[in-house]
Amino acid sequence: MADRPLLNRALAGLGTTVFAEMSALAASTGAINLGQGFPDTDGPSAVAEAAVRAIREGRGNQYPPSIGTPELRAAVAEHQMRFYGLAYDPDTEVVITAGATEALAAALMALLEPGDEVVTLDPAYDAYAACLALARAVRVPVVLRPPAFRPDLDALRAAVTPRTRMLLLNSPHNPTGTVLTPDELRVVAELAVERDLLVVSDEVYEHLVYDGARHHPIAALPGMRDRTLTISSAGKTFSFTGWKVGWATGSADLVRAVHTTKQYLTFAGSGPFQYAVAEALRLPDSYFTGVREAMRERRDLLSDGLEAAGFDVLRPAGTYFVSAGIGPLGEDDGVAFCRSLPGRCGVVGIPHSVFHADPEAGRSVVRFAFCKKAAVLEEAVLRLKGLARSGAAG
């Protein structure tokens, strides 16, 4: 036993995440944590009360159906029709999961065989690499490069080989904030149809888009509905990340495959919260407009502050993250910069390199979260401006 590592070899190098490291650093130094992407305020009180009511009424206190409560599956189907004109049968084409990450893990383990290639946009949410490793699949990154962070569609096409099984998309994109355009999505869809590829589309930031940008689900494009599994969750839109309520929609065959795997992961979860999220998804349009506008204001507050502090700011079209180049500060190592930042000015960020298959691709870019109270962001901006006053060397 001593000759064999205890950790599955597929997960070698995927130890404690940089998010845990930076959050611990924030706690030990008293720094403002703009690293991990969670809001510092709760979502709508009416939605919270709906969860309390469900608990008191005994709904969801025991195991809910593994595929999800009928109420939430119906609400998800209604949401897809209401916002995108996509029709899904709530009984066979919707599955509820323990957050979007479980939906992603269940989808990749269900739909991939060892050695299958999966083309991803790079940088990417760090769970992608871990889930692909668990599925024994091969990650094939197509790099989004600053300052535009647009996909190179020729490179995307070149990345597809006879071994490619799936395209793994994320739009609005974490960490860059890129929102794929209808033209870009059309090219991706045509490639998927031409090469008979599955598409898993992570759309958790679907309602957080700014400056006239719109989110367009790839499932709505010709030939894509039955080959696309769309993933989203309640965490980002409603600011209840701790509830871990996610979902996937797609053809009955795709959803059945995901559910088959999901039932052996958590079986079911978040019982009372499923009833509350069903009510949240039916909130009026004014809620979705309001949360988008509030996040845009916070984006601008932090982006303006970073610019004043000397960063090269890449203002995002979506999500709640700002990416910023550290070159103008005389820095080129994002990991070292982020580790020193709490001591230098009392703010925590995340180096882009941890999101890349090749860390050198994001070496001099860092990510900051703006899903915080305005007062917190204002204090963070004040602290960051101290970098410019004290000089880049620290």
Coordinates of C-alpha atoms in Angstrom, one line a residue:
M1 CA 0.0 0.0 0.0
A2 CA 2.9 2.3 0.7
D3 CA 4.0 2.2 -3.0
R4 CA 0.6 3.4 -4.2
P5 CA -0.7 7.0 -3.7
L6 CA -3.9 7.2 -1.6
L7 CA -5.4 9.9 -3.9
N8 CA -6.7 8.7 -7.2
R9 CA -3.9 9.5 -9.8
A10 CA -6.4 11.3 -12.0
L11 CA -6.6 14.0 -9.4
A12 CA -2.9 14.4 -8.9
G13 CA -2.1 18.1 -8.7
L14 CA -5.6 19.0 -7.8
G15 CA -5.1 19.4 -4.1
T16 CA -6.4 22.3 -2.0
T17 CA -7.7 25.0 -4.3
V18 CA -6.3 28.5 -4.5
F19 CA -9.7 29.7 -3.4
A20 CA -9.3 28.0 0.0
E21 CA -5.7 29.3 0.2
M22 CA -6.7 32.9 -0.6
S23 CA -9.8 32.8 1.7
A24 CA -7.6 31.6 4.6
L25 CA -5.2 34.4 3.8
A26 CA -8.0 36.9 3.9
A27 CA -9.1 35.6 7.3
S28 CA -5.7 35.6 8.8
T29 CA -4.8 39.2 7.5
G30 CA -8.2 40.8 7.8
A31 CA -8.1 41.5 4.0
I32 CA -11.2 42.2 1.9
N33 CA -11.9 38.9 0.1
L34 CA -12.6 39.7 -3.6
G35 CA -11.3 36.3 -4.5
Q36 CA -14.0 33.7 -4.1
G37 CA -17.2 34.4 -6.0
F38 CA -20.0 34.5 -3.4
P39 CA -22.2 37.5 -2.5
D40 CA -22.0 39.1 0.9
T41 CA -25.8 39.7 1.1
D42 CA -28.7 37.3 0.9
G43 CA -31.2 37.1 -1.9
P44 CA -34.8 38.2 -1.9
S45 CA -36.4 37.9 1.6
A46 CA -39.6 36.5 0.0
V47 CA -37.6 33.6 -1.4
A48 CA -35.9 33.0 2.0
E49 CA -39.3 33.0 3.6
A50 CA -40.5 30.4 1.0
A51 CA -37.7 28.1 2.3
V52 CA -38.8 28.6 5.9
R53 CA -42.4 28.0 5.0
A54 CA -41.5 24.7 3.2
I55 CA -39.6 23.5 6.3
R56 CA -42.4 24.4 8.6
E57 CA -45.0 22.7 6.4
G58 CA -42.8 19.6 6.2
R59 CA -42.1 19.9 2.5
G60 CA -38.7 18.6 1.5
N61 CA -37.5 17.7 5.1
Q62 CA -37.2 14.1 3.9
Y63 CA -35.7 12.9 0.6
P64 CA -37.2 14.7 -2.4
P65 CA -37.5 12.8 -5.7
S66 CA -34.0 12.1 -7.0
I67 CA -34.8 13.8 -10.3
G68 CA -36.1 16.9 -8.3
T69 CA -39.4 18.1 -7.0
P70 CA -42.2 18.4 -9.6
E71 CA -42.6 22.1 -8.5
L72 CA -39.1 23.0 -9.3
R73 CA -38.8 21.0 -12.5
A74 CA -42.0 22.8 -13.7
A75 CA -40.5 26.2 -12.8
V76 CA -37.3 25.5 -14.6
A77 CA -39.2 24.4 -17.7
E78 CA -41.3 27.6 -17.5
H79 CA -38.1 29.7 -17.1
Q80 CA -36.5 28.2 -20.3
M81 CA -39.7 29.0 -22.2
R82 CA -40.2 32.5 -20.7
F83 CA -36.7 33.8 -21.4
Y84 CA -35.6 31.8 -24.4
G85 CA -38.6 30.1 -26.0
L86 CA -37.1 26.7 -25.3
A87 CA -39.7 24.0 -24.6
Y88 CA -38.8 21.2 -22.2
D89 CA -41.0 18.5 -20.6
P90 CA -40.5 18.9 -16.9
D91 CA -41.1 15.2 -16.3
T92 CA -38.4 13.9 -18.6
E93 CA -36.2 16.8 -19.8
V94 CA -35.3 18.5 -16.5
V95 CA -33.2 17.2 -13.6
I96 CA -32.4 19.0 -10.4
T97 CA -28.9 18.7 -8.9
A98 CA -26.8 19.8 -5.9
G99 CA -25.7 23.0 -7.6
A100 CA -24.4 23.4 -11.1
T101 CA -21.1 21.6 -10.2
E102 CA -22.9 18.4 -9.5
A103 CA -24.8 18.7 -12.8
L104 CA -21.5 19.2 -14.5
A105 CA -19.8 16.2 -12.8
A106 CA -22.8 13.9 -13.4
A107 CA -23.0 15.0 -17.1
L108 CA -19.3 14.4 -17.8
M109 CA -19.2 11.1 -16.0
A110 CA -22.3 10.0 -17.7
L111 CA -21.6 11.0 -21.2
L112 CA -17.8 10.4 -21.6
E113 CA -15.7 7.3 -21.9
P114 CA -12.0 7.2 -21.0
G115 CA -9.9 8.8 -23.7
D116 CA -12.8 10.9 -25.1
E117 CA -11.6 14.4 -26.0
V118 CA -13.5 17.4 -24.7
V119 CA -12.8 20.9 -26.2
T120 CA -13.1 23.6 -23.6
L121 CA -12.6 27.4 -23.5
D122 CA -9.5 28.2 -21.5
P123 CA -9.3 29.7 -18.9
A124 CA -12.1 27.7 -17.2
Y125 CA -13.8 27.2 -13.9
D126 CA -11.5 24.9 -12.0
A127 CA -14.1 22.1 -11.5
Y128 CA -14.0 21.4 -15.2
A129 CA -10.5 20.0 -15.0
A130 CA -11.3 17.9 -11.9
C131 CA -14.5 16.5 -13.4
L132 CA -12.9 15.7 -16.7
A133 CA -10.1 13.9 -14.8
L134 CA -12.7 11.8 -12.9
A135 CA -14.3 10.9 -16.2
R136 CA -10.8 9.9 -17.6
A137 CA -11.5 12.3 -20.5
V138 CA -8.9 14.4 -22.3
R139 CA -9.2 18.2 -21.9
V140 CA -8.4 20.1 -25.1
P141 CA -8.2 23.8 -24.3
V142 CA -8.8 26.7 -26.8
V143 CA -7.3 29.8 -25.2
L144 CA -9.2 33.1 -24.8
R145 CA -6.5 35.7 -24.9
P146 CA -6.5 39.2 -23.4
P147 CA -7.5 41.9 -23.9
A148 CA -10.6 40.8 -25.9
F149 CA -10.9 37.3 -24.6
R150 CA -12.8 36.3 -27.7
P151 CA -12.7 32.7 -28.9
D152 CA -10.5 31.9 -31.9
L153 CA -13.1 30.0 -34.0
D154 CA -10.4 28.7 -36.4
A155 CA -8.5 27.3 -33.4
L156 CA -11.7 25.8 -32.1
R157 CA -12.4 24.0 -35.3
A158 CA -8.7 22.8 -35.4
A159 CA -9.1 21.4 -31.9
V160 CA -11.8 18.9 -33.0
T161 CA -10.4 15.5 -33.9
P162 CA -12.0 12.1 -34.6
R163 CA -11.6 11.5 -30.8
T164 CA -13.6 14.6 -29.8
R165 CA -16.9 13.7 -28.1
M166 CA -18.0 17.0 -26.6
L167 CA -17.7 20.8 -26.6
L168 CA -17.8 22.2 -23.0
L169 CA -19.0 25.8 -23.2
N170 CA -19.4 28.5 -20.6
S171 CA -21.2 31.8 -21.4
P172 CA -21.3 34.2 -19.8
H173 CA -17.7 33.0 -19.1
N174 CA -15.9 32.7 -15.8
P175 CA -13.3 34.1 -15.3
T176 CA -13.1 36.5 -18.2
G177 CA -16.7 37.8 -18.4
T178 CA -16.9 37.2 -22.1
V179 CA -20.5 36.7 -23.5
L180 CA -20.5 34.7 -26.7
T181 CA -22.2 36.5 -29.5
P182 CA -24.9 35.0 -31.8
D183 CA -22.4 34.8 -34.6
E184 CA -19.9 33.0 -32.5
L185 CA -22.5 30.6 -31.2
R186 CA -23.7 29.9 -34.7
V187 CA -20.2 28.8 -35.8
V188 CA -19.9 26.6 -32.7
A189 CA -23.3 25.0 -33.4
E190 CA -22.5 24.4 -37.0
L191 CA -19.3 22.6 -36.0
A192 CA -21.2 20.5 -33.4
V193 CA -23.7 19.4 -36.0
E194 CA -21.1 18.8 -38.7
R195 CA -19.0 16.6 -36.4
D196 CA -21.9 15.1 -34.4
L197 CA -20.7 16.4 -31.1
L198 CA -22.4 16.7 -27.7
V199 CA -22.4 20.1 -26.1
V200 CA -22.5 20.8 -22.4
S201 CA -23.3 24.5 -21.8
D202 CA -22.7 26.1 -18.4
E203 CA -25.0 29.1 -18.2
V204 CA -25.0 29.9 -14.5
Y205 CA -24.4 33.6 -15.1
E206 CA -27.2 33.8 -17.7
H207 CA -29.0 36.8 -16.1
L208 CA -25.8 38.8 -15.3
V209 CA -25.0 40.5 -18.6
Y210 CA -24.4 44.2 -19.1
D211 CA -24.1 47.0 -21.6
G212 CA -26.7 45.7 -24.0
A213 CA -25.2 42.2 -24.2
R214 CA -27.7 39.4 -24.2
H215 CA -27.4 35.7 -23.2
H216 CA -28.2 33.3 -26.1
P217 CA -28.5 29.6 -25.2
I218 CA -26.8 27.5 -27.8
A219 CA -29.6 24.9 -27.4
A220 CA -31.9 27.3 -29.3
L221 CA -29.9 27.2 -32.5
P222 CA -30.8 24.8 -35.4
G223 CA -29.8 21.2 -34.7
M224 CA -28.7 21.9 -31.2
R225 CA -31.6 21.1 -28.9
D226 CA -31.2 17.3 -28.8
R227 CA -27.4 17.4 -28.6
T228 CA -27.1 20.1 -25.9
L229 CA -27.3 19.7 -22.1
T230 CA -27.8 23.2 -20.5
I231 CA -26.7 23.7 -16.9
S232 CA -27.7 26.5 -14.6
S233 CA -28.4 27.2 -10.9
A234 CA -30.0 29.5 -8.4
G235 CA -26.8 30.6 -6.7
K236 CA -25.7 33.4 -9.0
T237 CA -29.1 34.9 -10.0
F238 CA -30.7 34.8 -6.5
S239 CA -27.6 35.1 -4.2
F240 CA -28.3 31.9 -2.3
T241 CA -25.0 30.0 -3.2
G242 CA -25.2 28.0 0.0
W243 CA -28.4 26.3 -1.0
K244 CA -26.7 24.4 -3.8
V245 CA -29.7 24.1 -6.1
G246 CA -28.8 23.6 -9.8
W247 CA -30.4 21.9 -12.8
A248 CA -29.8 20.6 -16.2
T249 CA -32.2 20.6 -19.2
G250 CA -31.9 18.7 -22.4
S251 CA -33.4 15.8 -24.4
A252 CA -34.9 13.0 -22.4
D253 CA -32.0 10.8 -23.4
L254 CA -29.4 13.3 -22.1
V255 CA -31.3 14.0 -18.9
R256 CA -31.8 10.3 -18.3
A257 CA -28.0 9.7 -18.6
V258 CA -27.3 12.6 -16.2
H259 CA -29.9 11.4 -13.7
T260 CA -28.6 7.8 -13.8
T261 CA -25.2 9.2 -12.6
K262 CA -26.5 11.9 -10.3
Q263 CA -28.6 9.4 -8.2
Y264 CA -25.3 7.7 -7.1
L265 CA -23.6 11.0 -6.2
T266 CA -26.1 12.8 -3.9
F267 CA -29.3 10.9 -4.8
A268 CA -31.1 14.1 -3.8
G269 CA -30.6 17.2 -1.8
S270 CA -31.7 20.8 -0.9
G271 CA -35.2 19.6 -0.3
P272 CA -37.0 22.6 1.2
F273 CA -34.8 25.0 -1.0
Q274 CA -36.2 23.4 -4.1
Y275 CA -39.6 24.7 -3.3
A276 CA -38.2 28.2 -2.6
V277 CA -36.2 28.3 -5.9
A278 CA -39.4 27.3 -7.8
E279 CA -40.9 30.6 -6.4
A280 CA -37.7 32.5 -7.2
L281 CA -37.8 31.5 -10.9
R282 CA -41.3 32.9 -11.2
L283 CA -40.3 36.4 -9.8
P284 CA -41.3 39.3 -12.1
D285 CA -39.1 40.6 -14.8
S286 CA -38.3 43.6 -12.6
Y287 CA -36.3 41.3 -10.3
F288 CA -34.0 40.0 -13.0
T289 CA -33.6 43.6 -14.4
G290 CA -32.8 44.9 -11.0
V291 CA -30.2 42.4 -10.0
R292 CA -28.5 42.9 -13.4
E293 CA -28.4 46.7 -12.9
A294 CA -27.1 46.4 -9.4
M295 CA -24.3 44.2 -10.5
R296 CA -23.4 46.5 -13.4
E297 CA -23.1 49.4 -10.9
R298 CA -20.8 47.3 -8.7
R299 CA -18.8 46.2 -11.8
D300 CA -18.2 49.8 -12.7
L301 CA -17.3 50.8 -9.2
L302 CA -14.6 48.1 -8.9
S303 CA -13.4 48.5 -12.5
D304 CA -13.0 52.3 -12.1
G305 CA -11.1 51.7 -8.9
L306 CA -8.8 49.2 -10.4
E307 CA -8.0 51.5 -13.3
A308 CA -7.2 54.3 -10.8
A309 CA -4.9 51.9 -9.0
G310 CA -3.0 51.3 -12.2
F311 CA -4.3 47.9 -13.4
D312 CA -5.0 47.2 -17.0
V313 CA -8.8 46.5 -16.6
L314 CA -10.7 44.2 -18.9
R315 CA -14.3 45.3 -18.2
P316 CA -16.5 42.2 -18.4
A317 CA -19.8 41.9 -20.4
G318 CA -21.1 39.3 -18.0
T319 CA -20.7 37.4 -14.7
Y320 CA -19.6 39.1 -11.5
F321 CA -15.8 39.1 -12.0
V322 CA -13.3 41.7 -13.3
S323 CA -10.1 40.5 -14.9
A324 CA -7.1 42.9 -14.6
G325 CA -3.6 42.9 -16.0
I326 CA -0.8 43.6 -13.5
G327 CA 1.8 44.6 -16.1
P328 CA 1.4 48.3 -15.7
L329 CA 2.2 47.8 -12.0
G330 CA 5.6 46.4 -12.9
E331 CA 4.4 42.8 -12.1
D332 CA 4.2 39.7 -14.2
D333 CA 3.6 36.8 -11.7
G334 CA -0.1 36.7 -10.8
V335 CA 0.3 34.0 -8.1
A336 CA 3.1 35.9 -6.3
F337 CA 1.2 39.2 -6.7
C338 CA -2.0 37.7 -5.2
R339 CA -0.2 36.1 -2.3
S340 CA 1.5 39.5 -1.5
L341 CA -1.6 41.7 -2.1
P342 CA -3.3 41.1 1.4
G343 CA -0.1 42.3 3.1
R344 CA 0.4 45.2 0.8
C345 CA -3.0 46.7 0.7
G346 CA -5.5 44.4 2.5
V347 CA -7.3 42.9 -0.6
V348 CA -7.5 39.4 -1.9
G349 CA -7.8 38.4 -5.6
I350 CA -7.3 35.2 -7.6
P351 CA -4.5 34.6 -10.2
H352 CA -5.9 33.8 -13.7
S353 CA -3.2 31.1 -14.1
V354 CA -5.1 28.7 -11.9
F355 CA -7.9 28.7 -14.4
H356 CA -5.6 27.8 -17.4
A357 CA -4.5 24.4 -18.6
D358 CA -1.1 26.1 -19.2
P359 CA -0.6 28.5 -16.3
E360 CA 1.7 30.7 -18.4
A361 CA -1.2 31.7 -20.5
G362 CA -2.7 33.7 -17.6
R363 CA 0.4 34.6 -15.8
S364 CA 0.0 38.3 -15.5
V365 CA -3.8 38.6 -15.1
V366 CA -5.8 38.4 -11.8
R367 CA -9.5 38.2 -11.1
F368 CA -11.6 40.2 -8.6
A369 CA -15.2 39.5 -7.6
F370 CA -17.6 42.5 -7.5
C371 CA -20.6 40.6 -6.0
K372 CA -20.1 42.5 -2.7
K373 CA -21.8 45.4 -0.9
A374 CA -21.0 48.8 -2.4
A375 CA -19.4 49.9 0.8
V376 CA -17.1 46.9 0.8
L377 CA -16.1 47.6 -2.8
E378 CA -15.5 51.3 -2.0
E379 CA -13.1 50.3 0.8
A380 CA -11.4 47.8 -1.4
V381 CA -10.9 50.5 -4.1
L382 CA -9.5 52.8 -1.5
R383 CA -7.0 50.2 -0.4
L384 CA -6.0 49.2 -3.9
K385 CA -5.3 52.8 -4.8
G386 CA -2.5 52.6 -2.2
L387 CA -0.6 50.4 -4.7
A388 CA -0.3 53.3 -7.1
R389 CA 0.7 55.7 -4.3
S390 CA 3.3 53.3 -2.8
G391 CA 4.7 52.1 -6.2
A392 CA 4.5 48.7 -7.8
A393 CA 7.4 47.1 -6.0
G394 CA 5.6 47.1 -2.7

